[in-house]
CSV table of C-alpha atoms in Angstrom, one decimal:
chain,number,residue,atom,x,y,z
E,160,UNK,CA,19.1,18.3,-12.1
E,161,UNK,CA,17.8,14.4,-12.6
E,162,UNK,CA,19.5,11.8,-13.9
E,163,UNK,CA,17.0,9.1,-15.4
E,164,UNK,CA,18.2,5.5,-15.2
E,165,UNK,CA,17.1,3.3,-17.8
E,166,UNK,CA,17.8,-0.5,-16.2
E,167,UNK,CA,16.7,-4.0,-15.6
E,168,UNK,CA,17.7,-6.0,-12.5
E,169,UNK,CA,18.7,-9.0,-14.6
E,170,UNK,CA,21.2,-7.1,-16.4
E,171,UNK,CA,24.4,-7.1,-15.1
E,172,UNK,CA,26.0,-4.2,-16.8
E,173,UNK,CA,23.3,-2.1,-14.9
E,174,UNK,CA,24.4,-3.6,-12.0
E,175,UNK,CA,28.2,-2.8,-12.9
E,176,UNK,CA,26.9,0.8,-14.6
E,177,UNK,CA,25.2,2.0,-11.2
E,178,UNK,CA,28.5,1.5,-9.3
E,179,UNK,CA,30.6,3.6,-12.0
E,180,UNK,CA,28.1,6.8,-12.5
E,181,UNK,CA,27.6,6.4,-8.4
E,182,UNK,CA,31.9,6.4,-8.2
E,183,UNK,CA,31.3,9.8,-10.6
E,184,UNK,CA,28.4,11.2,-8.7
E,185,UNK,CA,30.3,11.2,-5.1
E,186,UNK,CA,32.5,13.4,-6.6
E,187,UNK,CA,30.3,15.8,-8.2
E,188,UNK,CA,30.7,19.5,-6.4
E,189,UNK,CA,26.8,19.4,-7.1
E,190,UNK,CA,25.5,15.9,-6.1
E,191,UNK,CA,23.3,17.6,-3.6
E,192,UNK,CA,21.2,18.7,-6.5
E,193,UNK,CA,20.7,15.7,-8.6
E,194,UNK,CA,18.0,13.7,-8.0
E,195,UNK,CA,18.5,10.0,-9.7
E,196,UNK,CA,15.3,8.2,-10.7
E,197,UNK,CA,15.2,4.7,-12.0
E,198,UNK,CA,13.4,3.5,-14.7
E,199,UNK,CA,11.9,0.5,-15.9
E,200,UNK,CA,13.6,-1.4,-18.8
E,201,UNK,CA,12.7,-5.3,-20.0
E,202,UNK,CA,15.2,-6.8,-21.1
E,203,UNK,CA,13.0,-9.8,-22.0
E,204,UNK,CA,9.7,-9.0,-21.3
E,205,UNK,CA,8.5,-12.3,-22.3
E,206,UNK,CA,10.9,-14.5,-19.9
E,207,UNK,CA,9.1,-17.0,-17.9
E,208,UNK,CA,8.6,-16.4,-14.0
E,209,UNK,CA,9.6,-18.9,-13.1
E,210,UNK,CA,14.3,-18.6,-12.3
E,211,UNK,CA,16.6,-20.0,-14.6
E,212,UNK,CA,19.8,-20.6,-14.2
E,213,UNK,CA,22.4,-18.5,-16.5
E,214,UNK,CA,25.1,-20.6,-17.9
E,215,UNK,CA,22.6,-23.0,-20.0
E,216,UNK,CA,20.4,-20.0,-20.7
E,217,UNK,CA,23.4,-18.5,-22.2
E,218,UNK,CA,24.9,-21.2,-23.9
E,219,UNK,CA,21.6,-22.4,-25.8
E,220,UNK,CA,21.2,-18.4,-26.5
E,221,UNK,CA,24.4,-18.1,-28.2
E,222,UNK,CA,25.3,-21.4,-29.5
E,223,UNK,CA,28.2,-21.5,-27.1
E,224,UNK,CA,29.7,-24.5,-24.8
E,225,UNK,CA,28.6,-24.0,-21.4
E,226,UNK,CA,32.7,-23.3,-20.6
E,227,UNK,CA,32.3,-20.2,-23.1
E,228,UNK,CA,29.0,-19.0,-21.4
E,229,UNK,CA,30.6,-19.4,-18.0
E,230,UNK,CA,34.2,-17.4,-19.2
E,231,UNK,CA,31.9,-14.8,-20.4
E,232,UNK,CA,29.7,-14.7,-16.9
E,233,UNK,CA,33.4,-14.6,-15.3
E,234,UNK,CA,34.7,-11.6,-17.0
E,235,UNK,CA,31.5,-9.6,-16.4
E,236,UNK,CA,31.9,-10.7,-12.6
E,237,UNK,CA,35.8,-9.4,-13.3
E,238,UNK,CA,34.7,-6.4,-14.1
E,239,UNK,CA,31.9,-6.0,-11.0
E,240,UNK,CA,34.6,-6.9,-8.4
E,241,UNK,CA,37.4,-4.1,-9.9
E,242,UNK,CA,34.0,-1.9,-9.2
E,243,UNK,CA,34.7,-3.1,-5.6
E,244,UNK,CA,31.0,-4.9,-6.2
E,245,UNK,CA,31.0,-8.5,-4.6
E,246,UNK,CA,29.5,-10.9,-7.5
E,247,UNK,CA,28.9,-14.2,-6.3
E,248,UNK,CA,28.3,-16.1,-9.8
E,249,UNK,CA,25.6,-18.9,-10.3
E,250,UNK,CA,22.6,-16.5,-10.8
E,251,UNK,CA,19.6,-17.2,-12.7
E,252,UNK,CA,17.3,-15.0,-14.5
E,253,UNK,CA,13.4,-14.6,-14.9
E,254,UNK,CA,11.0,-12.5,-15.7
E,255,UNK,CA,11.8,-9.1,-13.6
E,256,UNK,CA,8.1,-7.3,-14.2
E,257,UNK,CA,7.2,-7.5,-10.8
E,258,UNK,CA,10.3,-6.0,-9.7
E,259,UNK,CA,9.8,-2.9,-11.7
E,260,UNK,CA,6.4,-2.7,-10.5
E,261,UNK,CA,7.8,-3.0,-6.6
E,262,UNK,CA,10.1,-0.7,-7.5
E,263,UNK,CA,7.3,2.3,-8.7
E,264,UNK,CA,5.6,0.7,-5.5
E,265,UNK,CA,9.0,1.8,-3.5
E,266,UNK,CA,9.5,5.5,-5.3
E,267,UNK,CA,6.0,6.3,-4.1
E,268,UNK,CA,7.6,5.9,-0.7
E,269,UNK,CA,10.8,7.4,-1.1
E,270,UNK,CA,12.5,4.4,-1.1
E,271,UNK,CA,13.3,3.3,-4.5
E,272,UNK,CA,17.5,4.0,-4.1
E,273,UNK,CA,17.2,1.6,-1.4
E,274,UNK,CA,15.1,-1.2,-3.2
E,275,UNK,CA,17.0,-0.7,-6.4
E,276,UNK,CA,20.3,-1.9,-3.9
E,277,UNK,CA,18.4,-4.7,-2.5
E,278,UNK,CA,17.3,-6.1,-6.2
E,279,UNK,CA,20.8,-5.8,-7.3
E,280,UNK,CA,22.7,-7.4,-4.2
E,281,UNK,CA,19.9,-10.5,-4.1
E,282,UNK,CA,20.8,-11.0,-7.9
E,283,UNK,CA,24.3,-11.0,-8.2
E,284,UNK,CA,26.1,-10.8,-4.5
E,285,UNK,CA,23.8,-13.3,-3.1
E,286,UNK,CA,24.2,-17.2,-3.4
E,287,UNK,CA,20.2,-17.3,-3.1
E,288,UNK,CA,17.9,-16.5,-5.6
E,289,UNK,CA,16.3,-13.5,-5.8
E,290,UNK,CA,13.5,-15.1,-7.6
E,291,UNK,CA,12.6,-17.1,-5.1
E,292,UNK,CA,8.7,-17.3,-3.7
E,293,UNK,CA,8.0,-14.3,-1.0
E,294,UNK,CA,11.8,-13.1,-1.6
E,295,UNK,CA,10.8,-9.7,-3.0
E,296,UNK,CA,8.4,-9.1,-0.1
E,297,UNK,CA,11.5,-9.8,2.4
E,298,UNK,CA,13.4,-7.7,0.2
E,299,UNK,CA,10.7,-4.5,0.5
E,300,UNK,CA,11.0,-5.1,4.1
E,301,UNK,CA,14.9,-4.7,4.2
E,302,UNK,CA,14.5,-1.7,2.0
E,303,UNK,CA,11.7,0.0,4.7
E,304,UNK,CA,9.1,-0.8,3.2
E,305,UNK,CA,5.7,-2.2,4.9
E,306,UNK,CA,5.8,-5.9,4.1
E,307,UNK,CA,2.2,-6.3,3.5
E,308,UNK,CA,1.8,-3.4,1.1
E,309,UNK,CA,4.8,-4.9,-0.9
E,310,UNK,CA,2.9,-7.9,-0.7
E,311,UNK,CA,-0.7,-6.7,-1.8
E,312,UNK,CA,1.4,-4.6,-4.5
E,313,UNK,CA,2.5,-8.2,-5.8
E,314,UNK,CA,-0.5,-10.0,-6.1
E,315,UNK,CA,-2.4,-7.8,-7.9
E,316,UNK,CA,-0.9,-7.8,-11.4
E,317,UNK,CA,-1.8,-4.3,-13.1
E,318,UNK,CA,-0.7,-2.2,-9.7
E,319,UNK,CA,2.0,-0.3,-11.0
E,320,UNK,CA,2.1,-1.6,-14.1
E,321,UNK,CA,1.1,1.6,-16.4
E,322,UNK,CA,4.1,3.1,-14.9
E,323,UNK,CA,6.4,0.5,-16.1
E,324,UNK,CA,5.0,0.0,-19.8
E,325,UNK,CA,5.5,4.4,-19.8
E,326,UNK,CA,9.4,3.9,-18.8
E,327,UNK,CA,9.9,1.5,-21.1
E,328,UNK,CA,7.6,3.6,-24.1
E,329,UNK,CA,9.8,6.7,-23.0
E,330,UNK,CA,12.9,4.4,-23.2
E,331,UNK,CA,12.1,3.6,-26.4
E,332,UNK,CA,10.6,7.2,-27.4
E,333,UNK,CA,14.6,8.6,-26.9
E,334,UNK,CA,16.1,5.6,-28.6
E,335,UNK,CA,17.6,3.1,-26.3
E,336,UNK,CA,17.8,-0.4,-27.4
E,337,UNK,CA,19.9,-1.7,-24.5
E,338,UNK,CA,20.4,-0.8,-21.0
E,339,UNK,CA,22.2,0.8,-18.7
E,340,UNK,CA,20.8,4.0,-19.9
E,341,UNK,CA,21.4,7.3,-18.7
E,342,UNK,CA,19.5,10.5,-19.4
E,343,UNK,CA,20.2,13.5,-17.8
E,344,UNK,CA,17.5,16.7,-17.9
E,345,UNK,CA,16.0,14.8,-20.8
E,346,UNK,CA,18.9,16.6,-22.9
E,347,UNK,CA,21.8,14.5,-22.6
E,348,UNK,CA,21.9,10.4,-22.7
E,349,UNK,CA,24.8,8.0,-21.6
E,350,UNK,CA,24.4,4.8,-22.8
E,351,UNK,CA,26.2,1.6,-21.6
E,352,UNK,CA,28.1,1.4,-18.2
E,353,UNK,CA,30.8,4.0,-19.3
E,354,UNK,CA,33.5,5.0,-17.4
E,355,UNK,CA,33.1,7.0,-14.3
E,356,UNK,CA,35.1,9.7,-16.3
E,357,UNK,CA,32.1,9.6,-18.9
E,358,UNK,CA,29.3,9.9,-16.4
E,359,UNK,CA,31.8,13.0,-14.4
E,360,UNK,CA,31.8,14.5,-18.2
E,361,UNK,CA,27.8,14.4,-18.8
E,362,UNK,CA,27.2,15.8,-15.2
E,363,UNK,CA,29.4,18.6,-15.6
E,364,UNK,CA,28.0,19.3,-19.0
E,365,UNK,CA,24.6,18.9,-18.0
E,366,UNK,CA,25.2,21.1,-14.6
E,367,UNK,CA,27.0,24.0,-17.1
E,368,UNK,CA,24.3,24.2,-19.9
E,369,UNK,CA,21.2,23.9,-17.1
E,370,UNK,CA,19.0,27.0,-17.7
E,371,UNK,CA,16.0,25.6,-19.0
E,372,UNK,CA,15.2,25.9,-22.5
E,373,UNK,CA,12.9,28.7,-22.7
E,374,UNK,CA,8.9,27.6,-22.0
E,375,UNK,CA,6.5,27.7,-24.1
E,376,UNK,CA,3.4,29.5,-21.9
E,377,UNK,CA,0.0,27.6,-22.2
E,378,UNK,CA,-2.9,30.3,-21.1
E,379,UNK,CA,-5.1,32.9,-21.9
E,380,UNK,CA,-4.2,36.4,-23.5
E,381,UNK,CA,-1.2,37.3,-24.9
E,382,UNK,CA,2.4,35.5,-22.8
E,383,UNK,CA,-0.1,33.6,-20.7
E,384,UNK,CA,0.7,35.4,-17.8
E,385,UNK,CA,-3.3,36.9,-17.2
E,386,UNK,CA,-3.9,34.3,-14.6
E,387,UNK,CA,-4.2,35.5,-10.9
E,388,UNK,CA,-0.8,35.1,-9.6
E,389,UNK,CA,1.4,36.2,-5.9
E,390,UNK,CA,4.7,38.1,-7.0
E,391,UNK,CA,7.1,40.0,-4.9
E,392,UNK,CA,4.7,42.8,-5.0
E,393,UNK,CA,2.1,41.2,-3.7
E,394,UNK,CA,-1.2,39.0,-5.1
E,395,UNK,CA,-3.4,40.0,-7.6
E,396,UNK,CA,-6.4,39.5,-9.4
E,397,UNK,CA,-6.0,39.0,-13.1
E,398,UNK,CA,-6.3,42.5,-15.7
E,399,UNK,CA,-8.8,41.3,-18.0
B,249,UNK,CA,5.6,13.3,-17.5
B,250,UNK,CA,6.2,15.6,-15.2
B,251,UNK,CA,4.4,18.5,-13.8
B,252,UNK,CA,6.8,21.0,-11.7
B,253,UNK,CA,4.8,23.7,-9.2
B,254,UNK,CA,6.8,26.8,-7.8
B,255,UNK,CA,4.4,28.2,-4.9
B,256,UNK,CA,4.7,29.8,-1.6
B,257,UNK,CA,2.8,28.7,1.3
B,258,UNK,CA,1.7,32.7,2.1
B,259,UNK,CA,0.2,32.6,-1.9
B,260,UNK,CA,-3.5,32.2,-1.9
B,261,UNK,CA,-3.5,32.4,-5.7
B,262,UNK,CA,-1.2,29.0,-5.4
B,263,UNK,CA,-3.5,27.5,-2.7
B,264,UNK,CA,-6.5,28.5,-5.4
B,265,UNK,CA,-4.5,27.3,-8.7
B,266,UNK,CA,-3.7,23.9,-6.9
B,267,UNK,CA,-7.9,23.1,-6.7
B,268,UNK,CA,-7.7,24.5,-10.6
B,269,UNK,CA,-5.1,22.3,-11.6
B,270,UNK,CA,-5.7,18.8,-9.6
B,271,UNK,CA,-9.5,19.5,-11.5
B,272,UNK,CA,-8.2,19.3,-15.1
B,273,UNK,CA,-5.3,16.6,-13.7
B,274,UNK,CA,-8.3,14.4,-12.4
B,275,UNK,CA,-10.5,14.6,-15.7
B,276,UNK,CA,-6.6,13.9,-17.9
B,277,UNK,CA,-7.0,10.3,-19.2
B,278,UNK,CA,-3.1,10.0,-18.5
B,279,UNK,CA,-3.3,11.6,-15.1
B,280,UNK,CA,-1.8,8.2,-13.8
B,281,UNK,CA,1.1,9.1,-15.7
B,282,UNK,CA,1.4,12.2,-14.3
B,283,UNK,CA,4.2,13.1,-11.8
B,284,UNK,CA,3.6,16.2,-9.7
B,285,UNK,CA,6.5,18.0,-8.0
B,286,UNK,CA,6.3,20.9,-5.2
B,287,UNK,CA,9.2,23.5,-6.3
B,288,UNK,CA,10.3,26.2,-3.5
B,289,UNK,CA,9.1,29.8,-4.3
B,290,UNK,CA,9.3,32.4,-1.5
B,291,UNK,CA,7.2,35.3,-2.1
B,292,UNK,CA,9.7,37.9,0.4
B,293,UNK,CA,12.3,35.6,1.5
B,294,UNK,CA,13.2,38.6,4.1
B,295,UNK,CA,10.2,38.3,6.0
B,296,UNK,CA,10.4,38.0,10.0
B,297,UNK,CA,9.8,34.5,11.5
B,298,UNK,CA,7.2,35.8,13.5
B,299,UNK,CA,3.6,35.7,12.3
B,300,UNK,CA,2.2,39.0,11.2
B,301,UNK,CA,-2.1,39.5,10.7
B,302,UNK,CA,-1.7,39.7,6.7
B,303,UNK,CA,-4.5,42.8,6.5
B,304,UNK,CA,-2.5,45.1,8.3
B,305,UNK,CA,0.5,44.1,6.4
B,306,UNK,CA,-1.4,44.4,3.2
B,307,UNK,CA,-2.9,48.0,3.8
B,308,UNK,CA,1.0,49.0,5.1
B,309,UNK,CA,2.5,47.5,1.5
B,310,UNK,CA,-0.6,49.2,-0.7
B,311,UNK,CA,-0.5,52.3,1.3
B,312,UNK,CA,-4.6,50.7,1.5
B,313,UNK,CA,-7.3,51.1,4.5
B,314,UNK,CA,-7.5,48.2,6.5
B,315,UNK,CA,-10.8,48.2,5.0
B,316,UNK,CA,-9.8,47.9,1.6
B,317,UNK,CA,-7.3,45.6,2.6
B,318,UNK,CA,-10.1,43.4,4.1
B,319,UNK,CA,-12.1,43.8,0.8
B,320,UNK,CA,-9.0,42.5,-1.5
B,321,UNK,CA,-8.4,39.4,1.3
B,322,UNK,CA,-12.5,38.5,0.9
B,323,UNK,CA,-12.1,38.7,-2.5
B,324,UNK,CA,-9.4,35.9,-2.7
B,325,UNK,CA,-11.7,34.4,-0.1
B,326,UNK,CA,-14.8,33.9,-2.8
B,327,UNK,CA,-12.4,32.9,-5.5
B,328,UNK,CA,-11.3,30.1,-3.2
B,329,UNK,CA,-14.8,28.9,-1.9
B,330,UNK,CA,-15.8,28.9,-5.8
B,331,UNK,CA,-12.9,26.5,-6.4
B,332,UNK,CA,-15.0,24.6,-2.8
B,333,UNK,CA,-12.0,25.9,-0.9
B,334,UNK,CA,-12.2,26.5,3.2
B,335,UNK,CA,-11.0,30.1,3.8
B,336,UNK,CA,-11.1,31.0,7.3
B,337,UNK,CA,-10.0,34.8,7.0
B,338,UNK,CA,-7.7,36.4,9.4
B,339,UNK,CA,-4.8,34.3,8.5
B,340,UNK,CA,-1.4,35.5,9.3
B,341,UNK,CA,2.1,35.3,7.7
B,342,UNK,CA,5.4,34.7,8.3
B,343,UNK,CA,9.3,33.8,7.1
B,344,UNK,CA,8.1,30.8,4.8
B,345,UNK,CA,11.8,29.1,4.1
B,346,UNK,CA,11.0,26.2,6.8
B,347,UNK,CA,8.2,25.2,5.6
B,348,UNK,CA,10.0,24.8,1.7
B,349,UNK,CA,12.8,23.2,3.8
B,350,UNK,CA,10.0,20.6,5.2
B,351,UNK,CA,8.4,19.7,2.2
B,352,UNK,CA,11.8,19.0,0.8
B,353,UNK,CA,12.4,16.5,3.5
B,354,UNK,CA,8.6,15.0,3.0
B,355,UNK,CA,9.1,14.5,-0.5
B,356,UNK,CA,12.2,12.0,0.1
B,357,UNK,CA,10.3,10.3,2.1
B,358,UNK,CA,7.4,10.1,-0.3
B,359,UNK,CA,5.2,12.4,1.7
B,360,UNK,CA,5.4,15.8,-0.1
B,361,UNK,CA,1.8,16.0,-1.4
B,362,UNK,CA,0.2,15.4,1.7
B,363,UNK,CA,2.3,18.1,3.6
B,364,UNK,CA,1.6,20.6,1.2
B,365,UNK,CA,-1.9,20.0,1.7
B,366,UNK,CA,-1.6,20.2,5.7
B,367,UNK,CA,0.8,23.8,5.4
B,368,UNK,CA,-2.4,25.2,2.8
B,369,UNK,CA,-5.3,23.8,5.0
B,370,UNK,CA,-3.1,24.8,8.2
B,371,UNK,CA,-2.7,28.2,6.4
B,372,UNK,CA,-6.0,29.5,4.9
B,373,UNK,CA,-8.9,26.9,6.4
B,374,UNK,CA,-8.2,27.2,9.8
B,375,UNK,CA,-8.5,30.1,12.6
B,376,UNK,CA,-5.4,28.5,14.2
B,377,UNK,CA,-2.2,30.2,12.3
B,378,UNK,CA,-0.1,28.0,11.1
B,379,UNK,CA,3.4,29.7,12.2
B,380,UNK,CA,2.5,28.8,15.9
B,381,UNK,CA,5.4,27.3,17.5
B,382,UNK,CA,5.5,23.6,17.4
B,383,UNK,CA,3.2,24.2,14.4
B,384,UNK,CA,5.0,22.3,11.6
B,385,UNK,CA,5.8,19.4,13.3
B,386,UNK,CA,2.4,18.2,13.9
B,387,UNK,CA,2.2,18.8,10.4
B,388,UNK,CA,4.3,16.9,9.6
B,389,UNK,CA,3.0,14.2,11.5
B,390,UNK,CA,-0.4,15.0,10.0
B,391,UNK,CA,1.1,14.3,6.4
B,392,UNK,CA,2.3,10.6,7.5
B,393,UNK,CA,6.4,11.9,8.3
B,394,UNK,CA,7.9,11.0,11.6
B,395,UNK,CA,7.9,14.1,14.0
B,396,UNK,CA,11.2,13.7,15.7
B,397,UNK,CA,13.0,13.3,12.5
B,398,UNK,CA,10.8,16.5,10.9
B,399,UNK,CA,11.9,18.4,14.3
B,400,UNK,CA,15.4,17.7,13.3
B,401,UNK,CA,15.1,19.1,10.2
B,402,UNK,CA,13.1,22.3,11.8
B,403,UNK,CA,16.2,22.6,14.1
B,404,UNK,CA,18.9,22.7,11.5
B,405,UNK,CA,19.0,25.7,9.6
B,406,UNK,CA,21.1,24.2,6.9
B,407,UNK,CA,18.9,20.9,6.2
B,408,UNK,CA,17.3,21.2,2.6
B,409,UNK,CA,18.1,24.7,2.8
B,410,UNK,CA,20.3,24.6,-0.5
B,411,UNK,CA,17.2,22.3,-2.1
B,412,UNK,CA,14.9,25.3,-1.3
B,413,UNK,CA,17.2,28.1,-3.5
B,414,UNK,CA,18.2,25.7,-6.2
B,415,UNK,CA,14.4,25.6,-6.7
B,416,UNK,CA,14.4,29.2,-6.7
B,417,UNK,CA,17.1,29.4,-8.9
B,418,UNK,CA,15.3,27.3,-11.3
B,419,UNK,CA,12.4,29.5,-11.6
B,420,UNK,CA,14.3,32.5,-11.9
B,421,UNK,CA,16.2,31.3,-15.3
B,422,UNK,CA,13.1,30.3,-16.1
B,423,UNK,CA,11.8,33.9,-16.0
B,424,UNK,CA,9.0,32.8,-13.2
B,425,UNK,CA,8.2,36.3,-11.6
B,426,UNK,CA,5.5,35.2,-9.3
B,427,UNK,CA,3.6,32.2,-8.6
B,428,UNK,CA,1.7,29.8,-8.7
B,429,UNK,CA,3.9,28.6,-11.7
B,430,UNK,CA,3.3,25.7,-13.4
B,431,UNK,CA,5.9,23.6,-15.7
B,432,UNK,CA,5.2,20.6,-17.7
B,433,UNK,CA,7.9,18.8,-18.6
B,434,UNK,CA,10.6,21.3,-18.9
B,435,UNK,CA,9.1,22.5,-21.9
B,436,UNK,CA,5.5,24.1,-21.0
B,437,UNK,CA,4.4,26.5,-18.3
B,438,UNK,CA,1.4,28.3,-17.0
B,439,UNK,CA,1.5,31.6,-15.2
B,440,UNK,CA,-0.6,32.0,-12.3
B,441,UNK,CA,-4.1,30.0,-11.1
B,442,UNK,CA,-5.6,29.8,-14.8
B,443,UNK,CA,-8.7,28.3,-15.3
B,444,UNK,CA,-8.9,24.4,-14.6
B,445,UNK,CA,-9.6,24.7,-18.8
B,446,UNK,CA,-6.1,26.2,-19.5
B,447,UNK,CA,-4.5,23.7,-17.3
B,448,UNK,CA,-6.3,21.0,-19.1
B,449,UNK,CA,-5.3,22.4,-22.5
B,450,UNK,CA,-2.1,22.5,-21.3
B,451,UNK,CA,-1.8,18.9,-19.7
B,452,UNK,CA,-3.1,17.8,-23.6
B,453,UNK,CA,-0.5,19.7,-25.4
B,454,UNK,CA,2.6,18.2,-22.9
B,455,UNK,CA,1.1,15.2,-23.3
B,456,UNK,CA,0.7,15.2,-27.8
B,457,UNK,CA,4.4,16.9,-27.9
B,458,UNK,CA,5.6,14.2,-25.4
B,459,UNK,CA,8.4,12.5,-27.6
B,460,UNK,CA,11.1,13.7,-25.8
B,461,UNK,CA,14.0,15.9,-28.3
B,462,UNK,CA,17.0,13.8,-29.7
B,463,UNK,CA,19.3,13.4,-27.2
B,464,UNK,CA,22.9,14.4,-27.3
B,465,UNK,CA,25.0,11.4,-26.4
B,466,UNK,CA,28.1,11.6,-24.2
B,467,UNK,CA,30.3,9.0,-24.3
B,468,UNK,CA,33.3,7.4,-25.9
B,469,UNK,CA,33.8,6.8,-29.9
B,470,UNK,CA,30.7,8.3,-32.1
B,471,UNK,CA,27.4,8.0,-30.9
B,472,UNK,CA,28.7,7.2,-27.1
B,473,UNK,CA,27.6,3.9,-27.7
B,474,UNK,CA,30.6,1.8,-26.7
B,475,UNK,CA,30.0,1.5,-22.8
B,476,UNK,CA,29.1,-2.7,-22.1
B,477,UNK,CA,25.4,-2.9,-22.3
B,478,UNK,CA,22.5,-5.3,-22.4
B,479,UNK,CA,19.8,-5.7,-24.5
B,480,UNK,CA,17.3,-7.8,-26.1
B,481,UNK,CA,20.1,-9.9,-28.0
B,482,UNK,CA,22.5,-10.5,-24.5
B,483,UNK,CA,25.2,-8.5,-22.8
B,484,UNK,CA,28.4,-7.3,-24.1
B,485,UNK,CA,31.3,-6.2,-23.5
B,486,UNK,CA,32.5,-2.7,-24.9
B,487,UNK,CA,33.8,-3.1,-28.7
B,488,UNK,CA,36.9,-1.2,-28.7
């Protein structure tokens, strides 16, 4: 089974949404058979690169007093700390396309779960920005990666970047318009950072209606099956 | 998009519809958004551990001469050197359950693809049989993975073991009866090693129908939309 996760480093309810479908996930009688993948999701794909902090970004987006931006900031941070996640406030926010691209870089070397952790603890856990210059690179190395392949992944703009502009045409292909989103075999989608109960619901739903849709088979003569193929019985060569 | 393939290492057709498929993959426009996943089939998952010559074993199953046997092995043989395949002859064949157990351990560590290329090689290109003791773990070490940590694997029976037969699982609801067996997507599959033309025809037709089906949304209040989420307008907290 694979659980698709639809999120951008910047946003904390993906952040907050990992911990609760994680809480669900431990206690799955089949976690050893789902496979989580993230996915790339922009949540402002024209941010500057250059960090920001927050609050002010907040407050001129909303037309709010920096107090309101800050209250709302503190009840998100509420909500990551009863998820037992530390959130250490004062975070800024940039543009995250490099990220998504380290992370693809980190998938093709198993160790995107790890980077994904590092991302999220050097945005919101961390007193230091995690858009600082050569932070990523430092942050590729803590997740096992080789430091200078994270770093000549970096400077060279359109590596990995394909694979982020498909997550985020598939994202948009099944309908999601914010993230955390979930999708799980491509049938069923959980959007938002639900309750753990939710996420426990859409596994055990997903686990119970599994078998595969029946396939469509591509290939020559009639039920495709006239290819040369190894069965139980032994190999063959095709019956034409 | 992603392209699942169920094979067994013992399966020349799947060492032969591997050089079939990666042709039409290479001449796909999208191939770079391609994802290509080894899936556990074992042709006779009750066969000894020790290596066995395969013509004997042939001419015993088919009630064959060992000449006849020979003739049905060279045949494979020039199917494979037409695809620009080394084919050794003579090769042997054993229990093939570690080797899915391996591969399952290669691809966390982003090293599937390469293994699978080393057990093939290893299997039909080489004099050398690949079952030899100690075998798989320079394998391993071939396809990039740390040896001590593969030999761990090798040594615990149970390591990947339930990874191997939820693949097999898989392909049995999905009514795969022999292999190669190739599934795109969850929703297309070719039977056997087709010509690299099916495979190509096939690769266009996952990728036209690509808009993945509606999505059933699990969640609470309609539409499962009410978890806290961010998007392009800011993050929220849950309307309730």
């Amino acid at each position: 089974m694979r659980v698709e996760v639809w999120s951008d480093i910047n946003c904390p309810w993906c952040y907050i949404g990992k911990a609760r479908f994680e809480r669900a996930l431990e206690r799955f009688p089949h976690r050893g058979e789902v496979e989580v993948v993230h996915r790339s999701f922009e949540l402002d794909p024209r941010a500057p690169h250059e960090a920001r902090p927050v609050i002010p970004l907040l407050a001129a987006k909303y037309g709010m007093s920096l107090e309101q931006a800050e209250a709302t900031e503190a009840r998100i941070a509420e909500n990551a700390r009863g998820e037992g996640l530390p959130y250490a406030g004062g975070r800024d926010a940039a543009n995250s396309f490099d990220m998504h691209r380290l992370l693809h870089f980190a998938k093709e070397h198993g160790r995107q779960g790890e980077l994904l952790d590092a991302l999220y603890r050097a945005n919101f856990a961390e007193e230091r920005s995690a858009f600082e210059p050569g932070r990523l690179v430092e942050l590729a190395v803590e997740a096992g990666l080789d430091g200078e392949a994270a770093a000549a992944v970096l400077a060279d703009p359109q590596a990995y970047a394909d694979a982020v502009r498909e997550d985020e045409a598939t994202a948009s292909a099944m309908g999601a318009t914010g993230v955390p989103f979930f999708v799980l075999d491509r049938r069923l989608g959980v959007s938002g950072a639900q309750p753990a109960e939710t996420f426990a619901r859409a596994l055990e739903q997903a686990w119970e209606t599994r078998v595969p849709v029946p396939l469509t088979l591509v290939g020559e003569g009639a039920g495709g099956t006239d290819g040369a193929a190894c069965g139980p019985d032994g190999c063959e060569l095709p019956q034409r």
